[in-house]
Short mmCIF file of C-alpha atoms in Angstrom, two decimals:
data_model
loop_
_atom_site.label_atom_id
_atom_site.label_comp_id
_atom_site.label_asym_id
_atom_site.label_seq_id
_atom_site.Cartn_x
_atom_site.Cartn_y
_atom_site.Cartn_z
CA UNK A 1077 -91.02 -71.76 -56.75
CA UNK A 1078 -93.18 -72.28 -53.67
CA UNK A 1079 -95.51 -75.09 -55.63
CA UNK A 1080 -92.53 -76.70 -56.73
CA UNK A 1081 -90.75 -77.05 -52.98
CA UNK A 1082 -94.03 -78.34 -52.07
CA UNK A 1083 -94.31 -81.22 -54.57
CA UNK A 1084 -90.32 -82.21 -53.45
CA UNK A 1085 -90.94 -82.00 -50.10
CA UNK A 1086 -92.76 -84.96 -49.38
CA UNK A 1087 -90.48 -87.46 -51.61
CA UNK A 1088 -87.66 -85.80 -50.44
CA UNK A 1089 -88.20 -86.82 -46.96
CA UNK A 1090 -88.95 -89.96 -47.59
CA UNK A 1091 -85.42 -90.33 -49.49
CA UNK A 1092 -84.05 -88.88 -46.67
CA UNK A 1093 -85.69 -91.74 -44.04
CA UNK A 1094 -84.14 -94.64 -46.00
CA UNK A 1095 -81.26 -96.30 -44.36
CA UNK A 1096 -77.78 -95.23 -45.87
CA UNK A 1097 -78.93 -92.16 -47.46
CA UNK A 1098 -76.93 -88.91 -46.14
CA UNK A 1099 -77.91 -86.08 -45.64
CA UNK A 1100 -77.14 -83.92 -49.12
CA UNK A 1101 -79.26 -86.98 -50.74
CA UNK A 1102 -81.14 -84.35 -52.10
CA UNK A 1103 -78.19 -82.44 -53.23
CA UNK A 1104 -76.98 -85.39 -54.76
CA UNK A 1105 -79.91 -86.29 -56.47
CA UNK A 1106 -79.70 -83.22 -58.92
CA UNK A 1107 -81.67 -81.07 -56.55
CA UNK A 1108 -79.44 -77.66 -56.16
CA UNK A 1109 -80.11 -75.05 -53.74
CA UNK A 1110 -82.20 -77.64 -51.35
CA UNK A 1111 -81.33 -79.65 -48.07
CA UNK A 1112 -82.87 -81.40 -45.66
CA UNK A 1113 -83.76 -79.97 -42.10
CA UNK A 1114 -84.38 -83.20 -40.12
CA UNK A 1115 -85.42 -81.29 -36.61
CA UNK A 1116 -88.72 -80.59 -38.76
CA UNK A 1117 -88.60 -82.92 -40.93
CA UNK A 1118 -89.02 -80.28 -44.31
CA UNK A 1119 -86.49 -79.45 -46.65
CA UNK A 1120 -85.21 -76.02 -45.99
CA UNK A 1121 -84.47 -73.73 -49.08
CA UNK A 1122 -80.09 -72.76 -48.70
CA UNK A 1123 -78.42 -71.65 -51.61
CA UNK A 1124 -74.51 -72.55 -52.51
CA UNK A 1125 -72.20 -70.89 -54.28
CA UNK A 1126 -69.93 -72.46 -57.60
CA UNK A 1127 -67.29 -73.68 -54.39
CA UNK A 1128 -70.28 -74.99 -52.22
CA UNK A 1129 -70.15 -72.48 -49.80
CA UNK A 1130 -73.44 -71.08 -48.15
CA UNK A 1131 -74.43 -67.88 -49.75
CA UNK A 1132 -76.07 -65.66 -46.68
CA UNK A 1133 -79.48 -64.54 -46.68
CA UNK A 1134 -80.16 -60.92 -48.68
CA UNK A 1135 -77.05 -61.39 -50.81
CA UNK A 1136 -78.04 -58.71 -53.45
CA UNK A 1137 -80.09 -56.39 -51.83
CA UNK A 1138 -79.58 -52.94 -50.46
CA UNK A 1139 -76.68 -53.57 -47.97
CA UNK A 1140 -73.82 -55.89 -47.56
CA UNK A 1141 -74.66 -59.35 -46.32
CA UNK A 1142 -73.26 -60.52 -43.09
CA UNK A 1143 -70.20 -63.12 -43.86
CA UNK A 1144 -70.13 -66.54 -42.02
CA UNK A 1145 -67.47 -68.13 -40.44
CA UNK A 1146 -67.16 -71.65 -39.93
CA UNK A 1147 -64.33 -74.36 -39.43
CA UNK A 1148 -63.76 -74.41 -43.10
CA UNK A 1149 -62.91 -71.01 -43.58
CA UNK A 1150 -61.04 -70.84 -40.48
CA UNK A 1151 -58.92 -73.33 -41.99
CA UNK A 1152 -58.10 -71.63 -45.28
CA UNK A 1153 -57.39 -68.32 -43.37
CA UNK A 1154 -54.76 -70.72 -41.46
CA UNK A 1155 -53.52 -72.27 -43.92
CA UNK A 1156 -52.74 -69.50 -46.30
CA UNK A 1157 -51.30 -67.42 -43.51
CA UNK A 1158 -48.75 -70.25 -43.30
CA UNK A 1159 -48.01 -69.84 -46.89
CA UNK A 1160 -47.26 -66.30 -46.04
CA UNK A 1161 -50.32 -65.04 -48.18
CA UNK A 1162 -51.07 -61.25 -47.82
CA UNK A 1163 -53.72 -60.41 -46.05
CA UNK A 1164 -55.56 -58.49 -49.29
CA UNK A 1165 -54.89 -61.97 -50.92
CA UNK A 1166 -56.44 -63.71 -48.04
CA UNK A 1167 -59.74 -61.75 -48.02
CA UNK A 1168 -60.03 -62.31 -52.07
CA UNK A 1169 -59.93 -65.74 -51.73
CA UNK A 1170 -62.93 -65.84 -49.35
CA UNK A 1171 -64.70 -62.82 -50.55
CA UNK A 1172 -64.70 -60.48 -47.91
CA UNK A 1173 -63.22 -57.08 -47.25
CA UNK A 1174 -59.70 -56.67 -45.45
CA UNK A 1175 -61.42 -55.10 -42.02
CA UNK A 1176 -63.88 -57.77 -42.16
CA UNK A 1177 -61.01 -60.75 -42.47
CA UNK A 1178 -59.54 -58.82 -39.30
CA UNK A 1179 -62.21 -58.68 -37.20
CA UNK A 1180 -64.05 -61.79 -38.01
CA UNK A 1181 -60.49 -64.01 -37.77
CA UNK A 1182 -58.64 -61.86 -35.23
CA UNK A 1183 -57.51 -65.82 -33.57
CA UNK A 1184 -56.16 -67.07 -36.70
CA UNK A 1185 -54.26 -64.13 -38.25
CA UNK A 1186 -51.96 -63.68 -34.94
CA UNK A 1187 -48.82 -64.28 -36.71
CA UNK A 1188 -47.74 -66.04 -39.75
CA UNK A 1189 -45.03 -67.65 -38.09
CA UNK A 1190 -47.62 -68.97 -35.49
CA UNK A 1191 -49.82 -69.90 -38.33
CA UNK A 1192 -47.08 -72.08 -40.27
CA UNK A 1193 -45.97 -73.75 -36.73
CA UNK A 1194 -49.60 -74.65 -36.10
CA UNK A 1195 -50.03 -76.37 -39.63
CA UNK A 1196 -46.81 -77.89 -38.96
CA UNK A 1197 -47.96 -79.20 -36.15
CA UNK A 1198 -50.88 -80.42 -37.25
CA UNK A 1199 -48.90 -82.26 -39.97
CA UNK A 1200 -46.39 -84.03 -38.12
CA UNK A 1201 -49.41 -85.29 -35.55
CA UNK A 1202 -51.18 -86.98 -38.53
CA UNK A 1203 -47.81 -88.41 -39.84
CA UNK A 1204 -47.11 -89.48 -36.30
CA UNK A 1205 -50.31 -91.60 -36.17
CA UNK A 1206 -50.03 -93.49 -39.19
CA UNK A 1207 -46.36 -94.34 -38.32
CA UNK A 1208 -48.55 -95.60 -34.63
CA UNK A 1209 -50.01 -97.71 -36.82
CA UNK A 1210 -47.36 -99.21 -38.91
CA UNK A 1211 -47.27 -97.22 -42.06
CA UNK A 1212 -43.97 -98.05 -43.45
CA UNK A 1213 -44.24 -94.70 -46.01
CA UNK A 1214 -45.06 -92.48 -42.63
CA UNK A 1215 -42.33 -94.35 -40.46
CA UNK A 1216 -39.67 -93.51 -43.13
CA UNK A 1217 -41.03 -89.82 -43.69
CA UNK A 1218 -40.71 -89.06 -40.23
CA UNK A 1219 -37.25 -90.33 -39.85
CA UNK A 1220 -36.46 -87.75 -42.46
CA UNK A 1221 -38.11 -85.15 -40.76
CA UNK A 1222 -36.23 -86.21 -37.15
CA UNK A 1223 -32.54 -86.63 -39.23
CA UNK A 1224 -33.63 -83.15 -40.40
CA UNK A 1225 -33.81 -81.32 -37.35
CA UNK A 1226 -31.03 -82.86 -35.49
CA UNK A 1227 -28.76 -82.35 -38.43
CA UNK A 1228 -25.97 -79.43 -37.17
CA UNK A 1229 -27.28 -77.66 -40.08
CA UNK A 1230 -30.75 -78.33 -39.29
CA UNK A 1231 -33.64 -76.46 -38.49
CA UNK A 1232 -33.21 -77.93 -34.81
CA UNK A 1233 -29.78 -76.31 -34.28
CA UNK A 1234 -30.42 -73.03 -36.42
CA UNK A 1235 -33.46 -72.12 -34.29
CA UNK A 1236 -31.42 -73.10 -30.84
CA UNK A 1237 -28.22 -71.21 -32.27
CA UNK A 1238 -30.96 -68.36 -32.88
CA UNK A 1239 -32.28 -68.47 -29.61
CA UNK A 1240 -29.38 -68.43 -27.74
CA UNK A 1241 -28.03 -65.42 -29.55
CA UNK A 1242 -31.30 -63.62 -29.05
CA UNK A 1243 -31.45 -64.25 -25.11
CA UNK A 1244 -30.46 -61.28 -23.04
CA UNK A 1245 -28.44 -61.28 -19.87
CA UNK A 1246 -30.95 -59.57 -17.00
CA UNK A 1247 -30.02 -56.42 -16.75
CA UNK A 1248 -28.19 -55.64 -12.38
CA UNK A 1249 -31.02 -53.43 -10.58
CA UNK A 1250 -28.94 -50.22 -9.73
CA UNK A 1251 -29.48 -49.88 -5.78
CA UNK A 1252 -30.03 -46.94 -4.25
CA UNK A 1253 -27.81 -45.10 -2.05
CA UNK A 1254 -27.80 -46.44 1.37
CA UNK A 1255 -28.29 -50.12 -0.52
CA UNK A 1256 -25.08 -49.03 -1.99
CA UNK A 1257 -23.26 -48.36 1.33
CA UNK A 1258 -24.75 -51.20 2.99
CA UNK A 1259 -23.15 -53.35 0.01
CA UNK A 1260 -19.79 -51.47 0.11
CA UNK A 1261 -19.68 -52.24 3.79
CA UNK A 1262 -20.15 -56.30 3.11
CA UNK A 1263 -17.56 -56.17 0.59
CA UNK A 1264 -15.71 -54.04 2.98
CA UNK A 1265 -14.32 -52.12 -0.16
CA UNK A 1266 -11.52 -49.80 -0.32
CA UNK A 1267 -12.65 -47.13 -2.75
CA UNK A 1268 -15.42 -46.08 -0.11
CA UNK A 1269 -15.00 -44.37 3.08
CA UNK A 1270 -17.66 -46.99 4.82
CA UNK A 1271 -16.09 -49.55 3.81
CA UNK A 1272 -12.19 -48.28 4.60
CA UNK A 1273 -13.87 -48.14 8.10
CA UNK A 1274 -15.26 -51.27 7.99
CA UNK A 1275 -11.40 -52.71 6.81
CA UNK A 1276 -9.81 -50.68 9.55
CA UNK A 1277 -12.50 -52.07 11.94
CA UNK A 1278 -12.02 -55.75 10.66
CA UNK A 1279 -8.45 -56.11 10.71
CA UNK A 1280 -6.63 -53.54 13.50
CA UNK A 1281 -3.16 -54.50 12.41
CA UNK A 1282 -3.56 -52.41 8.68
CA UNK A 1283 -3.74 -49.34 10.77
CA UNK A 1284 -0.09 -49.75 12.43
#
């Protein structure tokens, strides 16, 4: 193996130093399993898996490797956590074990509900930028998506309905005693003795 890097290495930089060529020339070229570090200017030995992802180092030997998380795989957790995915179904589809999908993306496995809104989000951002920029297609799907939540029966409507139902009036403090009496004797209540005095002191003439 090691002879056979070194005959590659010097061709494949040179591929790599003509203009236009990208950086996974070599991967493109029918070479598997190599790619180009430019800060030394050697190709570096990285093996992929069948779905291109990077298999870590000691895969195989005694031990479980260490799993990698990048943007890509960030984005799958996200996006099947808005598809309501389990969470054992989540960690098969990236290979990893359920405590390790917890603790390695604690930030994107929140909530579901926060993971659909975020996608969502995401969604109607790109749509609103090609309707920025004229697309007829994006102007007309986002007039569908606006009709949809200001429809009575609506998303818009069901989620205020829903939040309005769900809001609770603050509960009164209860006040302690003398707050009590000092309240009784503002409202100058009958049904306490402070504030029958208070009455009788107020108005004279009710005691005649």
């Amino acid at each position: 193996m090691r002879p056979a890097l070194a005959a590659c290495r010097k061709p494949l930089k040179s591929l790599s130093e003509e203009p236009g060529i990208p950086e996974n020339a070599c991967l493109v070229a029918g070479i598997p399993g190599i790619y180009l570090h430019f800060g030394k200017g050697v190709a570096a030995v990285v093996n992929y898996d069948l779905f291109g992802d990077v298999v870590p180092e000691g895969l195989g030997k005694r031990g479980r490797p260490p799993h990698v998380v990048n943007d890509a795989r960030r984005a799958k957790v996200m996006l099947l956590m808005a598809i309501g995915r389990k969470n054992s179904e989540i960690a098969a589809a990236l290979g990893i074990s359920e405590p390790t999908l917890r603790k390695s993306y604690r930030a994107e496995m929140r909530s579901r509900e926060e993971a659909r809104f975020r996608v969502e989000g995401e969604n109607l951002l790109k749509l609103f930028e090609q309707v920025h920029e004229g697309n007829v297609a994006a102007i007309k799907e986002m007039r569908k998506v606006l009709d949809k939540a200001e429809a009575g029966d609506g998303e818009f409507y069901k989620r205020a309905a829903a939040n309005a139902t769900n809001t609770k009036a603050p509960k009164e403090k209860k006040l302690g005693k003398k707050e009590q009496e000092l309240k009784d004797a503002i409202e100058m209540s009958d049904d306490t003795p402070l504030g029958r005095l208070m009455n009788q002191r107020a108005n004279p003439d009710r005691m005649n």
